[in-house]
mmCIF file of C-alpha atoms in Angstrom:
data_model
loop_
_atom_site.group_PDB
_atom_site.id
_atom_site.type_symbol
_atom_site.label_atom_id
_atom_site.label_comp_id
_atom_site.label_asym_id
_atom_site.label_seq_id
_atom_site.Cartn_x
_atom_site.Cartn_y
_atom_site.Cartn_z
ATOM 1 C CA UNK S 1146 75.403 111.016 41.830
ATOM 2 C CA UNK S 1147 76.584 114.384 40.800
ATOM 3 C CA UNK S 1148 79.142 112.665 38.344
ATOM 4 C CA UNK S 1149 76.323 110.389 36.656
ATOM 5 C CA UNK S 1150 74.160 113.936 36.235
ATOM 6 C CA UNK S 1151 77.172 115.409 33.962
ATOM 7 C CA UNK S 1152 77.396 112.412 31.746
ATOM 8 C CA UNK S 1153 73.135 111.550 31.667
ATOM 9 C CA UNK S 1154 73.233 114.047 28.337
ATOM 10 C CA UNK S 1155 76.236 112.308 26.883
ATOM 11 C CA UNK S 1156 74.886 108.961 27.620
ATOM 12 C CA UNK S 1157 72.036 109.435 26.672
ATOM 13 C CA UNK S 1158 73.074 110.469 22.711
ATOM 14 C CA UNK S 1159 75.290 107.325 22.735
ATOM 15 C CA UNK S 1160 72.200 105.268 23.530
ATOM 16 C CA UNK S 1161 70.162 106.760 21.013
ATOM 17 C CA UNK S 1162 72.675 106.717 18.163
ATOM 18 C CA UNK S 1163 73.288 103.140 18.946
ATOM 19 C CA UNK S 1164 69.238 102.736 18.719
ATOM 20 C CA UNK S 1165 69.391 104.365 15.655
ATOM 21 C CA UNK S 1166 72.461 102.446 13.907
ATOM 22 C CA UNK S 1167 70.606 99.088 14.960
ATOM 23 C CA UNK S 1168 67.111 99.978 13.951
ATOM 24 C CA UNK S 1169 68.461 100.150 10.601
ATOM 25 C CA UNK S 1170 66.485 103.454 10.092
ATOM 26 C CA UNK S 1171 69.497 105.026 7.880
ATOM 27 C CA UNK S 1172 70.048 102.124 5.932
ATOM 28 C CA UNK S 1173 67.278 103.784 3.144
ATOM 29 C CA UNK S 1174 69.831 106.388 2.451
ATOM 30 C CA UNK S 1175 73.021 104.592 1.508
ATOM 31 C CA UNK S 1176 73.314 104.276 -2.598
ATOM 32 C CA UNK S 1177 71.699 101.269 -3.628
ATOM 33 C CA UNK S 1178 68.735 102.209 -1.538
ATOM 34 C CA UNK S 1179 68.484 105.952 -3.195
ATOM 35 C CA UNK S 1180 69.330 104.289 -6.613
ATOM 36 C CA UNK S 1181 65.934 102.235 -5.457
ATOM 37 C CA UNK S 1182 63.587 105.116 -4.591
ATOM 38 C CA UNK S 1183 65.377 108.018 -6.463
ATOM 39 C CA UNK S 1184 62.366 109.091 -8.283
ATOM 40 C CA UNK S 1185 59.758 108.947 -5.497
ATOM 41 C CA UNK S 1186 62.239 110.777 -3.308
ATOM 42 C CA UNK S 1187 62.725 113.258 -5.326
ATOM 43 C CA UNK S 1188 59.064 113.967 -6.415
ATOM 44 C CA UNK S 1189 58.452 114.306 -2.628
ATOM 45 C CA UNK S 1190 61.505 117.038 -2.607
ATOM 46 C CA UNK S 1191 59.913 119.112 -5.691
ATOM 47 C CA UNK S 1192 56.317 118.792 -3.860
ATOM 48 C CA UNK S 1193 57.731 119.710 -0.310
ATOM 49 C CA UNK S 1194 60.993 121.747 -0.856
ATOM 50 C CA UNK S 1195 61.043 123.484 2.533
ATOM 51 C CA UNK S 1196 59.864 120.384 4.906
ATOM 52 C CA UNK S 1197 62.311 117.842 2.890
ATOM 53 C CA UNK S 1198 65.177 120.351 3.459
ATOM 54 C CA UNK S 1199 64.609 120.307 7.276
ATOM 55 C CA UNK S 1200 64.522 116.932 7.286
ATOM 56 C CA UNK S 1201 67.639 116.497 5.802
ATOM 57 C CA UNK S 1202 69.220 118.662 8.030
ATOM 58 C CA UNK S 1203 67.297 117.042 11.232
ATOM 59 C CA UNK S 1204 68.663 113.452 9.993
ATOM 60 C CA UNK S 1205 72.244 114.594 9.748
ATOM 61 C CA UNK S 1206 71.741 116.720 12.756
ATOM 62 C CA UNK S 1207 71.118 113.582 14.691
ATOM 63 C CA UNK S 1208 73.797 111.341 13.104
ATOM 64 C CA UNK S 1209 76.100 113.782 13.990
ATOM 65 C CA UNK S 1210 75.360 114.405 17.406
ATOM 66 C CA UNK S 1211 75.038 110.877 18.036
ATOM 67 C CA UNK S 1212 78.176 109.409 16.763
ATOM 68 C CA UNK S 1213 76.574 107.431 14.500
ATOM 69 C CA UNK S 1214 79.370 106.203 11.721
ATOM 70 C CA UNK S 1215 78.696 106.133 8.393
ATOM 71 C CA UNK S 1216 76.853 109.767 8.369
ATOM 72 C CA UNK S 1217 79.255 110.310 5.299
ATOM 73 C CA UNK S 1218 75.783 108.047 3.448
ATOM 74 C CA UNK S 1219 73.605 110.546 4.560
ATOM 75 C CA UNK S 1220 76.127 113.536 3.166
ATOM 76 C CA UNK S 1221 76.506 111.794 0.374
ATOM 77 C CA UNK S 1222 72.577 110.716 0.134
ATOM 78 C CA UNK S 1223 72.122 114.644 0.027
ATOM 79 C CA UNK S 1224 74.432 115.258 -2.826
ATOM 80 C CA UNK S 1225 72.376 112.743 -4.957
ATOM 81 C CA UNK S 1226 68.964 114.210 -3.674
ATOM 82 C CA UNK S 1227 69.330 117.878 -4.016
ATOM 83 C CA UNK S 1228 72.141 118.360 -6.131
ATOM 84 C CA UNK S 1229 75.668 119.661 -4.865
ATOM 85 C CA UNK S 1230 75.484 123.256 -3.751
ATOM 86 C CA UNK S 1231 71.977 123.107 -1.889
ATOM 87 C CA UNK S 1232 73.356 119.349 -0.441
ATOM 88 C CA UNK S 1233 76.091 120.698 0.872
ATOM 89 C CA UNK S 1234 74.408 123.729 2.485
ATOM 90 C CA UNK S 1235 71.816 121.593 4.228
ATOM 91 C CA UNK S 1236 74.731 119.403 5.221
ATOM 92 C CA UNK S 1237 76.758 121.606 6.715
ATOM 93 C CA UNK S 1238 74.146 123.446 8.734
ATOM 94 C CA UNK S 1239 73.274 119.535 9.873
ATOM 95 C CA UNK S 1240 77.189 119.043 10.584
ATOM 96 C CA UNK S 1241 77.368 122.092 12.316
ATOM 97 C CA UNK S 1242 74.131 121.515 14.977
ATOM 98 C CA UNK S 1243 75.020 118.052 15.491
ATOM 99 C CA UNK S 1244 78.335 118.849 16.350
ATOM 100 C CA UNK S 1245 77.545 121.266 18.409
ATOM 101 C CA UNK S 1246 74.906 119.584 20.629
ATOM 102 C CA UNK S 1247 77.813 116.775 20.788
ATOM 103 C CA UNK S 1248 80.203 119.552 21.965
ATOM 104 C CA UNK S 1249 77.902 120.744 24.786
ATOM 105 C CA UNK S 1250 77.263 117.374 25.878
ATOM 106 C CA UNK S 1251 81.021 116.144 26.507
ATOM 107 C CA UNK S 1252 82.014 119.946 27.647
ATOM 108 C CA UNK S 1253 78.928 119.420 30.356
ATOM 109 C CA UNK S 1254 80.001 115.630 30.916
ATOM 110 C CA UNK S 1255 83.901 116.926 31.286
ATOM 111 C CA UNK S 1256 83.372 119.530 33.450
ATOM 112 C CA UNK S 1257 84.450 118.604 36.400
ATOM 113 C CA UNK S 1258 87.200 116.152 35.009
ATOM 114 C CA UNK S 1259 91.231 116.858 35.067
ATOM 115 C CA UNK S 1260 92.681 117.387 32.162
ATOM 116 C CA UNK S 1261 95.686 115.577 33.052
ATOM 117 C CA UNK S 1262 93.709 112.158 33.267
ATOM 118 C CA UNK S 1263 92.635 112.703 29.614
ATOM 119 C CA UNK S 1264 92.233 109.712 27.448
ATOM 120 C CA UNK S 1265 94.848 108.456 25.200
ATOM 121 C CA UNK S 1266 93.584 109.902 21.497
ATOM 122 C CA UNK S 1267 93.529 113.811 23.761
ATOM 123 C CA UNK S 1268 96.855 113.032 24.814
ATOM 124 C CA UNK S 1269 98.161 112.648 21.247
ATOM 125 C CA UNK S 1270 96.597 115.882 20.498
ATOM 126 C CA UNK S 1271 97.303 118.331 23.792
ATOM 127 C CA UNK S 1272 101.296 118.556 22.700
ATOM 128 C CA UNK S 1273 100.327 120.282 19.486
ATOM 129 C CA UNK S 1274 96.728 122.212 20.578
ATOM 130 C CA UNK S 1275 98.047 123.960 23.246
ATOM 131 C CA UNK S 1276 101.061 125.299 20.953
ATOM 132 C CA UNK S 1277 98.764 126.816 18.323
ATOM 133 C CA UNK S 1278 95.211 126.170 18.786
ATOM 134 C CA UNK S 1279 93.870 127.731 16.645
ATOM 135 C CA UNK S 1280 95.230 126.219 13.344
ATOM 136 C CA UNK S 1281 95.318 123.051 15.210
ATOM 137 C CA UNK S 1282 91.778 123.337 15.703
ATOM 138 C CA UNK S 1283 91.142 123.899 11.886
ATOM 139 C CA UNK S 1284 93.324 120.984 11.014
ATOM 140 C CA UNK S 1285 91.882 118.577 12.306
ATOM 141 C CA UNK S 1286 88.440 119.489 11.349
ATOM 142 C CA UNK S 1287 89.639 120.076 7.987
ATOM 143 C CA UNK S 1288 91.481 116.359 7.859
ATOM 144 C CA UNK S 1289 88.795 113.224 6.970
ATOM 145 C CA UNK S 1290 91.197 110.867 8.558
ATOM 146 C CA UNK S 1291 89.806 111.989 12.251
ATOM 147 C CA UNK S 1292 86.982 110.554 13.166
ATOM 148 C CA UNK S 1293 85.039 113.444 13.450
ATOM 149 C CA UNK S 1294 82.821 112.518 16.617
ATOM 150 C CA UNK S 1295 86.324 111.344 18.418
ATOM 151 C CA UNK S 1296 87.970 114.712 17.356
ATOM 152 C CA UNK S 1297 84.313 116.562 18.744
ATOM 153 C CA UNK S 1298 84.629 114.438 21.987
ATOM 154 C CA UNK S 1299 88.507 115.458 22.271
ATOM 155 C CA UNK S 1300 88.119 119.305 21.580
ATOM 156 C CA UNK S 1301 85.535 119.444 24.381
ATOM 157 C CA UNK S 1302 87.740 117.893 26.986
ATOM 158 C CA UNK S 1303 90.699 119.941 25.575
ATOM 159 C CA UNK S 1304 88.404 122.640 26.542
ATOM 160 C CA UNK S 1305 88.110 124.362 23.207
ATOM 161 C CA UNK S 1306 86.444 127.383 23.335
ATOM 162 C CA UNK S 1307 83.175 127.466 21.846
ATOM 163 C CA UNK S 1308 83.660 130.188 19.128
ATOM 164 C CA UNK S 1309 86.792 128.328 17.950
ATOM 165 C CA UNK S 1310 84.971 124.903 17.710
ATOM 166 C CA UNK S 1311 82.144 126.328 15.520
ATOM 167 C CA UNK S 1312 84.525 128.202 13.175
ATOM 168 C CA UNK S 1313 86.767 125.156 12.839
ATOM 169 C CA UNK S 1314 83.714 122.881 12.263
ATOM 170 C CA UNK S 1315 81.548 125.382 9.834
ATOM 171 C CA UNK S 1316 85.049 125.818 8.056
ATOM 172 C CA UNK S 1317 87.133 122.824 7.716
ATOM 173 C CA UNK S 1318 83.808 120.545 8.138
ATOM 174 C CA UNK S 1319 81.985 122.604 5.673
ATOM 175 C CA UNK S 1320 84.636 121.412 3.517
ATOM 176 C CA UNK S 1321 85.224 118.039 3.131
ATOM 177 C CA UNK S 1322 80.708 118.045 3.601
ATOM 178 C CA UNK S 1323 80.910 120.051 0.400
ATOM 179 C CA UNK S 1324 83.043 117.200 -1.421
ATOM 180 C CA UNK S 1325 81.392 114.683 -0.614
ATOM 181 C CA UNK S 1326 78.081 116.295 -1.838
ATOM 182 C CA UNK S 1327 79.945 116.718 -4.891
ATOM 183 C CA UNK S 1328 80.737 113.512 -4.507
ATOM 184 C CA UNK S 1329 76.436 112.590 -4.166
ATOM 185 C CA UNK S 1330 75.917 114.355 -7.016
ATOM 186 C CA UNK S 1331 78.452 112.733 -9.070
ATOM 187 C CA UNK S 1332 76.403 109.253 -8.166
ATOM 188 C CA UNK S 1333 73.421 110.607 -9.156
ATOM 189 C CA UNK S 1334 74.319 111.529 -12.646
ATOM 190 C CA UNK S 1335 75.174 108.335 -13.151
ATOM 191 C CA UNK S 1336 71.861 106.620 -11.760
ATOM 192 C CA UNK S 1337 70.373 109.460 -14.116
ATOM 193 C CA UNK S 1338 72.353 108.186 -17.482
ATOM 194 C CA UNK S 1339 72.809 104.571 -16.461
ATOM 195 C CA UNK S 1340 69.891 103.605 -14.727
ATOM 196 C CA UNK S 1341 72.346 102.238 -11.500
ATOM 197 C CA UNK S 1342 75.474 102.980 -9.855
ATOM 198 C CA UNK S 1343 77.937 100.937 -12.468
ATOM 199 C CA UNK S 1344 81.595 100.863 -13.563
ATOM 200 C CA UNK S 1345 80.858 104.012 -15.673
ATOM 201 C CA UNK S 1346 81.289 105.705 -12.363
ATOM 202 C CA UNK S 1347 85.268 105.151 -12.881
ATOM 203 C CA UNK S 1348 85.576 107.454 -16.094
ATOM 204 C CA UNK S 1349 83.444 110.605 -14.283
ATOM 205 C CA UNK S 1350 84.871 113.845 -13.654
ATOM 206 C CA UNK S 1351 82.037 114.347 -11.528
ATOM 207 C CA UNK S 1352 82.575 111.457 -9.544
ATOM 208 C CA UNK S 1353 86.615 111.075 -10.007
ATOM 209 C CA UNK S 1354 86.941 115.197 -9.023
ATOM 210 C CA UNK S 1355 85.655 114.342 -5.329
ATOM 211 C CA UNK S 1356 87.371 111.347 -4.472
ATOM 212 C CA UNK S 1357 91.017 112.739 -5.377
ATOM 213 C CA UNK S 1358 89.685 115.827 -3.411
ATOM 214 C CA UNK S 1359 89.327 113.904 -0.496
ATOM 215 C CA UNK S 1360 92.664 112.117 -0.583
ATOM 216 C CA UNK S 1361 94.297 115.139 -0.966
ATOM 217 C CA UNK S 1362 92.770 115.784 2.648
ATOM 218 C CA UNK S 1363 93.213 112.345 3.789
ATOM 219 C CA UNK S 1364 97.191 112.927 2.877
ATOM 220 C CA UNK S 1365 97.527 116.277 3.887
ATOM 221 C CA UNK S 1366 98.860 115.117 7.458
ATOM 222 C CA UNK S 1367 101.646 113.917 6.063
ATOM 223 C CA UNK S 1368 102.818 116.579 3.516
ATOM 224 C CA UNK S 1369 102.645 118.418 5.879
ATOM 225 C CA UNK S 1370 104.411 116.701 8.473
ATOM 226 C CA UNK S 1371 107.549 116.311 5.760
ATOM 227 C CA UNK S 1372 107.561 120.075 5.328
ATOM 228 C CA UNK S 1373 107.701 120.810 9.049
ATOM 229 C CA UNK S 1374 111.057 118.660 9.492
ATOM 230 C CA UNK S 1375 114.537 119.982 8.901
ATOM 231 C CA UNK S 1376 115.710 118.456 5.418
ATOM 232 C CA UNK S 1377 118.159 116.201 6.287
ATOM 233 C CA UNK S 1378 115.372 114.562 8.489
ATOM 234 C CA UNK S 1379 112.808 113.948 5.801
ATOM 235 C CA UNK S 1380 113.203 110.453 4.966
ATOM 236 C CA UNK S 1381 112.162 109.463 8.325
ATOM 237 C CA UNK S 1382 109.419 108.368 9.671
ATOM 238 C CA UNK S 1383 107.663 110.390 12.447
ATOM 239 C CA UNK S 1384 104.735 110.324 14.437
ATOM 240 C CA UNK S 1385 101.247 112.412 13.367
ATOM 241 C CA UNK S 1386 101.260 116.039 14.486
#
C-alpha cells in the first residue's frame, strides 16, 4: 500500500497525459492547424497579452510534466504565435515547471527504491553521472536526442539534486526551447508572405538557421565522443557516453 502511495502522483500524470494525447486537445497547435487560425489566434494574443501568455506557459507546463511527445508543436506553436524571443521565454518557464513537477513526482515515486535495480536507460547513464555530474547533467539536457521526459524520469532516480536539475534544465533546455522558437517563428514568416507553410520554407535563413542549430545538438554526442578517445582509437566505433 505504501509503495502504490509513492507512485499515485506519478501515475496519475501518465494517465492524464495519455488523456490528453488521445483527446486530441493539442492537435490545434501543430502547423497546419496554426496556419488555419493564425489570425484569430493572434488577435486574441494582442487583445489578451497577459492571460494568452499564461496559457501558453500552462499548456507546455502540462505537456511537459506529463510526458506527452510531440510538446516540440507546442514550442514551436509559440515561436509562430508570439514571435521568437517572448516564445521562447514563455517556453522555457513552461519547460522548466513541467519538468520540475515531473522531477518531484518520480523523486517521490523513487524514494524508497535501490538504485542498483535501476532500469536499463539509468544504467547507461550512472557510469558517466556519477564521474562528473555536473556537466553530465548539462549534457544531456542540452542534447535533443534524449527524450527529455526519459532523461527527467532518469535524473530523479539517479537522485539528482534538485538545484542541479533546474540549472541543467533552465540552461541546456532553455536552449534547444529557444531554437526551436526560432524555429516557430521562421514558419510563421512564411505563412505571413506565402499564405501556407510551402517549399519556400527550404530557401529561409529564418527557418534553415534553426534546423542546422539543432543538428549541431543532435550530433554533438558524437564529436564529442571522437575527441574524448586517444587518436589512434578514433576510427572506431564506441558506445554513447
Amino acid at each position: 500500500m505504501k509503495r502504490l502511495r509513492s507512485l499515485l502522483p506519478l501515475l496519475l500524470l501518465v494517465l492524464i497525459g495519455a488523456g490528453l494525447f488521445a483527446s486530441g486537445v493539442f492537435d490545434r497547435f501543430g502547423p497546419s492547424g496554426i496556419a488555419a487560425e493564425q489570425h484569430l489566434l493572434q488577435e486574441q494574443i494582442a487583445a489578451y497579452p497577459l492571460l494568452s501568455a499564461l496559457i501558453h506557459i500552462g499548456i507546455v507546463t502540462a505537456a511537459i510534466s506529463t510526458g506527452i511527445p510531440g510538446a516540440v508543436v507546442l514550442i514551436l506553436a509559440g515561436g509562430i504565435l508570439f514571435g521568437a524571443a517572448l516564445g521562447a521565454l514563455l517556453s522555457s518557464i513552461g519547460v522548466v515547471l513541467g519538468a520540475c513537477v515531473l522531477f518531484a513526482a518520480s523523486r517521490f515515486a523513487f524514494s524508497g527504491q535501490d538504485a542498483a535495480r535501476a532500469p536499463a536507460l539509468v544504467e547507461r547513464l550512472r557510469q558517466g553521472y556519477h564521474a562528473h555530474p555536473l556537466s553530465y547533467t548539462l549534457f544531456l539536457r542540452l542534447v535533443p536526442v534524449f527524450p527529455f521526459g526519459g532523461v527527467t524520469v532518469a535524473l530523479a532516480w539517479l537522485r539528482c539534486p534538485t538545484w542541479l536539475f533546474v540549472l541543467a534544465t533552465a540552461t541546456g533546455g532553455a536552449l534547444t526551447t529557444t531554437i526551436e522558437s526560432l524555429l516557430g517563428a521562421g514558419l510563421a514568416k512564411n505563412l505571413a508572405e506565402n499564405g501556407a507553410i510551402d517549399s519556400h520554407l527550404l530557401g529561409d535563413p529564418w527557418f534553415l538557421g534553426p534546423m542546422f542549430g539543432l543538428a549541431f545538438l543532435a550530433l554533438l554526442p558524437i564529436v564529442l565522443n571522437r575527441l574524448r578517445r586517444p587518436r589512434g582509437q578514433r576510427g572506431e566505433p564506441t558506445p554513447p557516453p
